[in-house]
Short mmCIF file of C-alpha atoms in Angstrom, two decimals:
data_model
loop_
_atom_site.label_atom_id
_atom_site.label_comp_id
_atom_site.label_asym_id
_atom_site.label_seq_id
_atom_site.Cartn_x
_atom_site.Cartn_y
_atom_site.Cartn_z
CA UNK A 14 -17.47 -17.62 9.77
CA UNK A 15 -14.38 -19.14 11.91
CA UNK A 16 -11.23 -19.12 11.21
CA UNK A 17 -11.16 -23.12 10.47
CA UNK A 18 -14.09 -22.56 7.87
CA UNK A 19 -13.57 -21.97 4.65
CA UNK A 20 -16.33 -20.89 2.14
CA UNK A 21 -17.03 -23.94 -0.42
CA UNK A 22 -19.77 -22.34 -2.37
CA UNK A 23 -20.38 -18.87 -3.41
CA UNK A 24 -24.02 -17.51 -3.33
CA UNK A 25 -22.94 -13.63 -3.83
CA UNK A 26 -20.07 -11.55 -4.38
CA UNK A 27 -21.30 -7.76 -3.61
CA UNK A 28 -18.81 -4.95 -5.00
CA UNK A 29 -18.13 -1.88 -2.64
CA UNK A 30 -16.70 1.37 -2.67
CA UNK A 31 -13.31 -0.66 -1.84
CA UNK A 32 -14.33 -4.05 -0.79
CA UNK A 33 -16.28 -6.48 -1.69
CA UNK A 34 -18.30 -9.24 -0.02
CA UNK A 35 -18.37 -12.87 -0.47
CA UNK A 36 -21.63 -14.97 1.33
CA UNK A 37 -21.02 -11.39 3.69
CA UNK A 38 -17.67 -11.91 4.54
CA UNK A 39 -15.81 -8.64 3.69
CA UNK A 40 -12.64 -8.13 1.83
CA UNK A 41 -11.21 -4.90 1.39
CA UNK A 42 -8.68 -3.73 -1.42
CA UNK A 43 -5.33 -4.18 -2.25
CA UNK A 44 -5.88 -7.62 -0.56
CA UNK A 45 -3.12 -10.32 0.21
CA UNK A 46 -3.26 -13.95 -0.19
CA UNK A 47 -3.37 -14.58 3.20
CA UNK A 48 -6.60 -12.61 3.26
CA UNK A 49 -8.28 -14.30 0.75
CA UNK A 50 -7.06 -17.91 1.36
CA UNK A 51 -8.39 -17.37 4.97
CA UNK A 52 -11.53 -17.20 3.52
CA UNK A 53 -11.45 -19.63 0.47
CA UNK A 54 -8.31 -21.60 1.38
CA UNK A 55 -5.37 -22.47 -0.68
CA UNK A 56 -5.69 -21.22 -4.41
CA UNK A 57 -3.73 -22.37 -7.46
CA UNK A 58 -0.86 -20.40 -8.02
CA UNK A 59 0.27 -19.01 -11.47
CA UNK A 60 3.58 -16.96 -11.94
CA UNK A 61 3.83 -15.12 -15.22
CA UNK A 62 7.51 -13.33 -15.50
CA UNK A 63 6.80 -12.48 -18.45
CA UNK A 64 4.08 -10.02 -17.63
CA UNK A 65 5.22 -7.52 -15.26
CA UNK A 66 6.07 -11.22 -12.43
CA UNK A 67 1.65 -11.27 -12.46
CA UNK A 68 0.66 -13.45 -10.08
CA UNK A 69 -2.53 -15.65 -10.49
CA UNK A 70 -4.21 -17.07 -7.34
CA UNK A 71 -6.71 -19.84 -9.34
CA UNK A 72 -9.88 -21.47 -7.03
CA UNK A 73 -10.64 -24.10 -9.86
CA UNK A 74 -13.82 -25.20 -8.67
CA UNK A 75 -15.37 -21.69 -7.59
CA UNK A 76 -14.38 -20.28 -11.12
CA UNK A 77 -12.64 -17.39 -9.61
CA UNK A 78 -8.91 -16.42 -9.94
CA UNK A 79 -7.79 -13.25 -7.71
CA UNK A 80 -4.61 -10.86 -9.67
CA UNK A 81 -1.79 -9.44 -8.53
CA UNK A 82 1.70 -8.16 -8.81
CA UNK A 83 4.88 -6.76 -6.94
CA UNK A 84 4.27 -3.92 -9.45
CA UNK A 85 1.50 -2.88 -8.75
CA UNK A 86 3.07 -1.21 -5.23
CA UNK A 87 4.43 1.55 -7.18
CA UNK A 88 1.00 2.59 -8.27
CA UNK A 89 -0.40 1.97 -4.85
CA UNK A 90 1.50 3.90 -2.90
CA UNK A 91 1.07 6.91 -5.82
CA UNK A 92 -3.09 6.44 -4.50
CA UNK A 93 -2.27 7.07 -0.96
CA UNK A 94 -3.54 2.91 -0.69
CA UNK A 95 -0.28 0.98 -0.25
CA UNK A 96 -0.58 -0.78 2.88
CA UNK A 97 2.83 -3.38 2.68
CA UNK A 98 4.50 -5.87 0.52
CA UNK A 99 2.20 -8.48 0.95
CA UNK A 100 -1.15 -6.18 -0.21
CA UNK A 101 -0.25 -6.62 -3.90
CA UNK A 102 -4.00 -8.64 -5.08
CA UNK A 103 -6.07 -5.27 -7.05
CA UNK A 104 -8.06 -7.28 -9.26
CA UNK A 105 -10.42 -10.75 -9.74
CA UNK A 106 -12.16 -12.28 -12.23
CA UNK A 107 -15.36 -14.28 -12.32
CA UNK A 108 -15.44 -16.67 -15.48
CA UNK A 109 -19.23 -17.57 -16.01
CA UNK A 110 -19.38 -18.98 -19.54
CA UNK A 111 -16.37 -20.93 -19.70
CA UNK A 112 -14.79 -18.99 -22.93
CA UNK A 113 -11.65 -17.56 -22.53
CA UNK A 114 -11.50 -14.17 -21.02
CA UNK A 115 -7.64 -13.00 -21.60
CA UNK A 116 -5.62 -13.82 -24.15
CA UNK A 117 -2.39 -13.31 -22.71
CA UNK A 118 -2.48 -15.28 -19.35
CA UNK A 119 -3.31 -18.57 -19.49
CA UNK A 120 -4.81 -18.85 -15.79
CA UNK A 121 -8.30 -19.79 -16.59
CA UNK A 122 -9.88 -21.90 -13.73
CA UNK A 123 -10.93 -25.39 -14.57
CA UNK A 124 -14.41 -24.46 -13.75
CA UNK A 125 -17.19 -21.77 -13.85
CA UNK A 126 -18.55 -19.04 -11.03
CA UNK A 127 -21.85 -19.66 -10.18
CA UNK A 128 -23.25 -17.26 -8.21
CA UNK A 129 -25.32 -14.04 -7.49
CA UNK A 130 -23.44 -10.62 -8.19
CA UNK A 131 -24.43 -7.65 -7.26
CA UNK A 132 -22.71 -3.83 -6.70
CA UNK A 133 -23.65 -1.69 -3.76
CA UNK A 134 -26.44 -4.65 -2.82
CA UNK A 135 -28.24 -3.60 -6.46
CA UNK A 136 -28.06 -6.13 -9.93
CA UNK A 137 -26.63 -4.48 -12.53
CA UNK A 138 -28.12 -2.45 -14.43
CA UNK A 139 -27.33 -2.62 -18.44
CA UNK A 140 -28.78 0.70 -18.86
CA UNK A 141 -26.30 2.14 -16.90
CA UNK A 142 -23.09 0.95 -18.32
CA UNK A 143 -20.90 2.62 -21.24
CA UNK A 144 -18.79 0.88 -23.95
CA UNK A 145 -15.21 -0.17 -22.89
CA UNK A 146 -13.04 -2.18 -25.06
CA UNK A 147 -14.36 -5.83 -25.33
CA UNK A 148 -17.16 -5.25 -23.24
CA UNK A 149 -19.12 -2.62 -21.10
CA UNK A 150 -17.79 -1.33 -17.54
CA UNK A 151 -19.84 -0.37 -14.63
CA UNK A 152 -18.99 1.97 -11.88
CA UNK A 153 -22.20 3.33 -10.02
CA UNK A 154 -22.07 6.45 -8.34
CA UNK A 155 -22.16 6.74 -4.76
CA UNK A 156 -21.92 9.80 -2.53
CA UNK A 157 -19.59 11.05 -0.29
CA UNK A 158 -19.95 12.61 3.36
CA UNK A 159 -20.58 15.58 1.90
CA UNK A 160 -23.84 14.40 -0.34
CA UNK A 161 -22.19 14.64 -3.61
CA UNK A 162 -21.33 11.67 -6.13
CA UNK A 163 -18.15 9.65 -6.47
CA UNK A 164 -17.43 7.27 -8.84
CA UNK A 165 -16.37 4.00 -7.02
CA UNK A 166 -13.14 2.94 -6.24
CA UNK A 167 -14.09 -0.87 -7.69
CA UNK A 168 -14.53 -0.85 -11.18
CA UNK A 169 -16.68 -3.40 -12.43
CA UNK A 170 -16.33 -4.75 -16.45
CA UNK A 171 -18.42 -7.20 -18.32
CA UNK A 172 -16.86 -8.99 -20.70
CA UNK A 173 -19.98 -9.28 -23.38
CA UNK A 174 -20.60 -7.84 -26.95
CA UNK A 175 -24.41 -8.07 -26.46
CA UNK A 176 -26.91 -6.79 -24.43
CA UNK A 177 -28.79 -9.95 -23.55
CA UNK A 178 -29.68 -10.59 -19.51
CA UNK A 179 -26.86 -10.36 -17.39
CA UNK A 180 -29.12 -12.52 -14.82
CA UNK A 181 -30.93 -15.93 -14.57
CA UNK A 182 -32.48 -16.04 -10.99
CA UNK A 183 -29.78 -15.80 -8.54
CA UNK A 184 -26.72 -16.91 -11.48
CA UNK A 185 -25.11 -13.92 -13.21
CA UNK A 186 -24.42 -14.95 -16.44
CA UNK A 187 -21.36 -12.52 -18.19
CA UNK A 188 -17.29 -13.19 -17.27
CA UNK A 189 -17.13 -10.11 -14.91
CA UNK A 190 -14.10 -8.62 -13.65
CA UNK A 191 -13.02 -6.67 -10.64
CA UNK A 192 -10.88 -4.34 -10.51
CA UNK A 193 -10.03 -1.67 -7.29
CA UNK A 194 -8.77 1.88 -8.89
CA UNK A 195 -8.49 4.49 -6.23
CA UNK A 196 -8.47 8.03 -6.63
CA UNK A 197 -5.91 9.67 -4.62
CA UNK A 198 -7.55 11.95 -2.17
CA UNK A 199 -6.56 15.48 -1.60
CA UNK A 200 -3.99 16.44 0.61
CA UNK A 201 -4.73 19.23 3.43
CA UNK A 202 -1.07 19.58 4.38
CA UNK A 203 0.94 22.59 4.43
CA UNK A 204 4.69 22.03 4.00
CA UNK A 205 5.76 25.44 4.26
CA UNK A 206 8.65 24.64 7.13
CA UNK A 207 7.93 27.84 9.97
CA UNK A 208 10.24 26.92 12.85
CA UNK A 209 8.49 26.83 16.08
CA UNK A 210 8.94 29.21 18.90
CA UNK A 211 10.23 26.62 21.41
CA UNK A 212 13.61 24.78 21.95
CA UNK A 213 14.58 22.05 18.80
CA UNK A 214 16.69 19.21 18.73
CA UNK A 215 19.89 19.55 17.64
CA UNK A 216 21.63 16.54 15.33
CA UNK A 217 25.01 16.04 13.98
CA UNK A 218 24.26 12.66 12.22
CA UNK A 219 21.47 13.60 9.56
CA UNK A 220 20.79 9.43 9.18
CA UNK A 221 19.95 9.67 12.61
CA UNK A 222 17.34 12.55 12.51
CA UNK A 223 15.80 10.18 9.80
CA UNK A 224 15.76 7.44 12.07
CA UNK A 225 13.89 9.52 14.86
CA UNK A 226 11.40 10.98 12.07
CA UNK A 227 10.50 8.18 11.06
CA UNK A 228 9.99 6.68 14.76
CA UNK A 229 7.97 10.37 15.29
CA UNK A 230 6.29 11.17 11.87
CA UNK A 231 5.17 7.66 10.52
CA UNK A 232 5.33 5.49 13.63
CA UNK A 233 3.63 7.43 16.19
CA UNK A 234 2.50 10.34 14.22
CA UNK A 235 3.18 12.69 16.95
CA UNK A 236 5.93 14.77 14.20
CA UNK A 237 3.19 17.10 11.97
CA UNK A 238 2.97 17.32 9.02
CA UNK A 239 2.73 14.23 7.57
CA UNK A 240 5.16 14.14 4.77
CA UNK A 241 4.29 12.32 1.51
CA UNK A 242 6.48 12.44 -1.22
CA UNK A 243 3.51 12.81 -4.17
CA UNK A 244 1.31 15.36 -1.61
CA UNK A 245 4.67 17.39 -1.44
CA UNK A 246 5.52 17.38 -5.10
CA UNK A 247 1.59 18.70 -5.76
CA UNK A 248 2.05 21.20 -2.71
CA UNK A 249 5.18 22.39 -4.53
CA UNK A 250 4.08 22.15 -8.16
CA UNK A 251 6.61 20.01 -9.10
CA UNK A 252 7.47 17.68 -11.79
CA UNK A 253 10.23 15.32 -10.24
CA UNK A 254 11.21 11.64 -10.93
CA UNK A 255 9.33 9.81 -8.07
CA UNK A 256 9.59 6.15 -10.16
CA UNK A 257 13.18 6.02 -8.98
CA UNK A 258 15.66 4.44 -6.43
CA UNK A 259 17.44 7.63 -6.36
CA UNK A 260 17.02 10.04 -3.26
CA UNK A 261 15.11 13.01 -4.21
CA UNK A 262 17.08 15.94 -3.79
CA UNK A 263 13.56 17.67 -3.01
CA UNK A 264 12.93 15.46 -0.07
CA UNK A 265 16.52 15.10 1.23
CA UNK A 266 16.33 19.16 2.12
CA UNK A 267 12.87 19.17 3.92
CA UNK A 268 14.26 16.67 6.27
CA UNK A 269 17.16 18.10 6.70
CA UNK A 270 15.70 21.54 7.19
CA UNK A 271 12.81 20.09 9.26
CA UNK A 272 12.70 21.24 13.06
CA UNK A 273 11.49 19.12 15.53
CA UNK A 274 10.34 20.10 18.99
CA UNK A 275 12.52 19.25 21.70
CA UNK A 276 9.59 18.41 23.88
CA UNK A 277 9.07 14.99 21.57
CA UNK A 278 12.91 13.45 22.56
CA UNK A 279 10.96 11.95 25.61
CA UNK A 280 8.90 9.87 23.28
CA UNK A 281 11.81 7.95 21.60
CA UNK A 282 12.35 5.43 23.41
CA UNK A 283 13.30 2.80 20.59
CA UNK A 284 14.80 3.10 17.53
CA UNK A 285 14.26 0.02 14.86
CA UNK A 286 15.73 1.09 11.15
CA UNK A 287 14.25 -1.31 8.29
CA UNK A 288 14.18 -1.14 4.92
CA UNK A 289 10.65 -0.34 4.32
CA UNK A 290 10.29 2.44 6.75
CA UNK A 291 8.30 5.14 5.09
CA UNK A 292 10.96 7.95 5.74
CA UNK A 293 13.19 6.12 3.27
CA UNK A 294 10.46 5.27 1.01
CA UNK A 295 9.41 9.22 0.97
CA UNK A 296 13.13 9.62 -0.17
CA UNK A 297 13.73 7.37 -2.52
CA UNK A 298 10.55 5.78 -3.82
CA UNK A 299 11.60 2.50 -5.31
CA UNK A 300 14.71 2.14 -2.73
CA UNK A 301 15.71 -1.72 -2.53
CA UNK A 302 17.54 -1.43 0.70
CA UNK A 303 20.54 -3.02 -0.39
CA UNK A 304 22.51 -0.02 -0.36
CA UNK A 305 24.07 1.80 2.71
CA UNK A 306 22.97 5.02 2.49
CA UNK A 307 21.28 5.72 4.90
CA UNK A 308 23.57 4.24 7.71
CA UNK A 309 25.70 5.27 10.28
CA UNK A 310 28.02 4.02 12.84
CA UNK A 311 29.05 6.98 14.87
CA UNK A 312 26.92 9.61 16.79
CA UNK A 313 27.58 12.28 19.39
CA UNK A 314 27.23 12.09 22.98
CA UNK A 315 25.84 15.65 22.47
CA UNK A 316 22.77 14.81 20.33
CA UNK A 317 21.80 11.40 21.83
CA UNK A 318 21.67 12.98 25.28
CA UNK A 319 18.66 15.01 24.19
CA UNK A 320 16.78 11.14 24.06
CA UNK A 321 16.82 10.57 28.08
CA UNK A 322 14.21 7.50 27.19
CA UNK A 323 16.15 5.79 24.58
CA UNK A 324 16.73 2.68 25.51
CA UNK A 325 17.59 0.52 22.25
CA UNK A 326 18.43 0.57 18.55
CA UNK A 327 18.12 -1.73 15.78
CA UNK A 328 20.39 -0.37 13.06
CA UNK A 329 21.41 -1.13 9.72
CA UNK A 330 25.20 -2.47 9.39
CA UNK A 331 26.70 -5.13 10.47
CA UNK A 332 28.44 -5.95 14.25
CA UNK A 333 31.38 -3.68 13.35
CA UNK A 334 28.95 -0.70 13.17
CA UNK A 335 27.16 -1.72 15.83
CA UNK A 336 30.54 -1.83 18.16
CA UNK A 337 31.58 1.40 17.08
CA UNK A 338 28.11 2.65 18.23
CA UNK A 339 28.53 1.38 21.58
CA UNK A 340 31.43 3.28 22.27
CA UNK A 341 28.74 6.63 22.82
CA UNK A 342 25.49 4.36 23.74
CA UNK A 343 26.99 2.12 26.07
CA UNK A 344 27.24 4.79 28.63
CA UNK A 345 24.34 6.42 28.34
CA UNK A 346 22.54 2.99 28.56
CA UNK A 347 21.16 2.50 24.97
CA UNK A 348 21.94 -0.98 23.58
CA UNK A 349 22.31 -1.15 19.97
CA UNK A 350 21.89 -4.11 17.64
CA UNK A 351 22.63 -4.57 14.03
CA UNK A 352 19.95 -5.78 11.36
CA UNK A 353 22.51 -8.41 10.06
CA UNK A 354 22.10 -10.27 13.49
CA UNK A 355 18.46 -10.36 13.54
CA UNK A 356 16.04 -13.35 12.23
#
């Protein structure tokens, strides 16, 4: 399919692992409108504040509306699936028979899915489905690299309180909907902190030794381990506050006791500080960026002469910060920029 065509009729939606198909055209979970509409165009939108800001993206005449929500992030990025802002679609729902499938949205499409559905390529199956509330779910089993089963990351509910056919040749003929719930996999990290038996750089601005983590853990992934704020709190059997825009005190004292290997200065040659950087997010989970806690405006001539290739910095703050920056950088040829002067 190009990128000017846009599918007008559905023949099958196929549910994956953590995808699904539409006429073969692949769409993998969380999904963002801009995925979906490049594949089925511009959708109705519905905005329900009410209910957690639940966002409804309606195709009328394929009988399809896809789900999302800002809120769902949190959860995401709990699963180890959080991709970015904009990935925020876990859910769609197919309304066959035209009755009304939720009572508390009222996002129905004006007209009916008619098409084939199938999960991993197979019909359902109504002997293998168990009772849910309304209606019966279905999550086949599928198996992993190592042979055994899995349940599927796309759970699969029919909305019916019968057992009649689900099929009638190629039409499935329940509502259906789609949901993707991913099991966090298991983390392989060790975060016991050994310092290495080589040189390590030195900092006097802790903000800044974020900055270059983040440029060296998340960005190039050169900085080992990979720290994740959930995988840490499991590795340390703890039982912190992670739904909060608070720094955690637990995370704050890793970094800060964190060496890194003089050896990786050479590959910092930029440094660009936004909000949703995952060094911050790994700090305080639900930060806003609005605050300015994790600024700064001065450095030493001492630690930034351990980065011979840095060349430039985008930093939070405004010009003022930025000028009293380029008192140290200016010399040492690294040109700084605030965030408030960019866009």
């Amino acid at each position: 399919m190009s990128k000017s065509e846009k599918i007008k009729k559905i023949e099958n939606i196929d549910v994956m692992d953590d995808a699904i198909t539409i006429n073969g055209t692949l769409l993998k979970f969380p999904l963002s409108y801009e995925e979906v509409k490049a594949v089925l165009g511009e959708a109705r939108l519905n905005i329900d504040e009410k209910c957690g800001k639940h966002i409804s993206y309606i195709y009328d005449e394929l009988g399809i509306d896809f789900e999302g929500s800002p809120e769902y992030l949190s959860n995401l990025k709990k699963k180890k699936a959080f991709v970015d802002k904009d990935h925020i679609i876990i859910g769609m729902t197919l309304y066959v028979t035209g009755k009304k499938v939720y009572s508390f949205f009222d996002t129905q499409p004006k007209g009916c899915y008619k098409g084939d559905l199938t999960v991993l390529g197979e019909r359902i199956d109504m002997e293998n489905t168990w009772k849910e509330a309304g209606g019966y779910g279905y999550t086949p089993q599928g198996r992993n690299a190592e042979g055994k089963k899995e349940w599927l990351h796309m759970q699969t509910s029919i909305y019916t309180e019968d057992k009649k056919p689900l099929y009638d040749d190629k039409q499935i003929l329940k509502d259906i909907n789609i949901t993707f719930k991913p099991e966090r996999p298991k983390s392989k990290e060790n975060y016991n902190i050994e310092m290495p038996e080589e040189e390590c750089l030195v900092f006097d601005t802790f903000n800044f030794k974020l900055a270059v983590i983040n440029e060296l853990m998340y960005n190039q992934e050169t900085l080992k381990p990979y720290f994740d704020i959930y995988d840490y709190m499991a590795f340390k059997k703890g039982h912190w506050n992670l739904e909060t825009s608070n720094n955690v005190r637990a995370a704050v004292n890793y970094f800060k006791e964190l060496p890194i290997p003089a050896r990786l200065a050479d590959l910092v040659t930029e440094i660009n500080m936004d909000g949703d950087d995952d060094i911050y997010m790994n700090i305080a989970p639900e930060w806003d960026g609005e605050d300015e806690r994790f600024d700064f405006n001065t450095l030493t001539e001492a630690e930034l002469k351990q980065f011979k290739n840095l060349k430039k910095m985008l930093i939070f703050g405004n010009d003022k910060d930025a000028e009293k920056l380029r008192k140290v950088c200016d010399p040492l040829g690294i040109e700084v920029e605030p965030m408030g002067t960019i866009g």
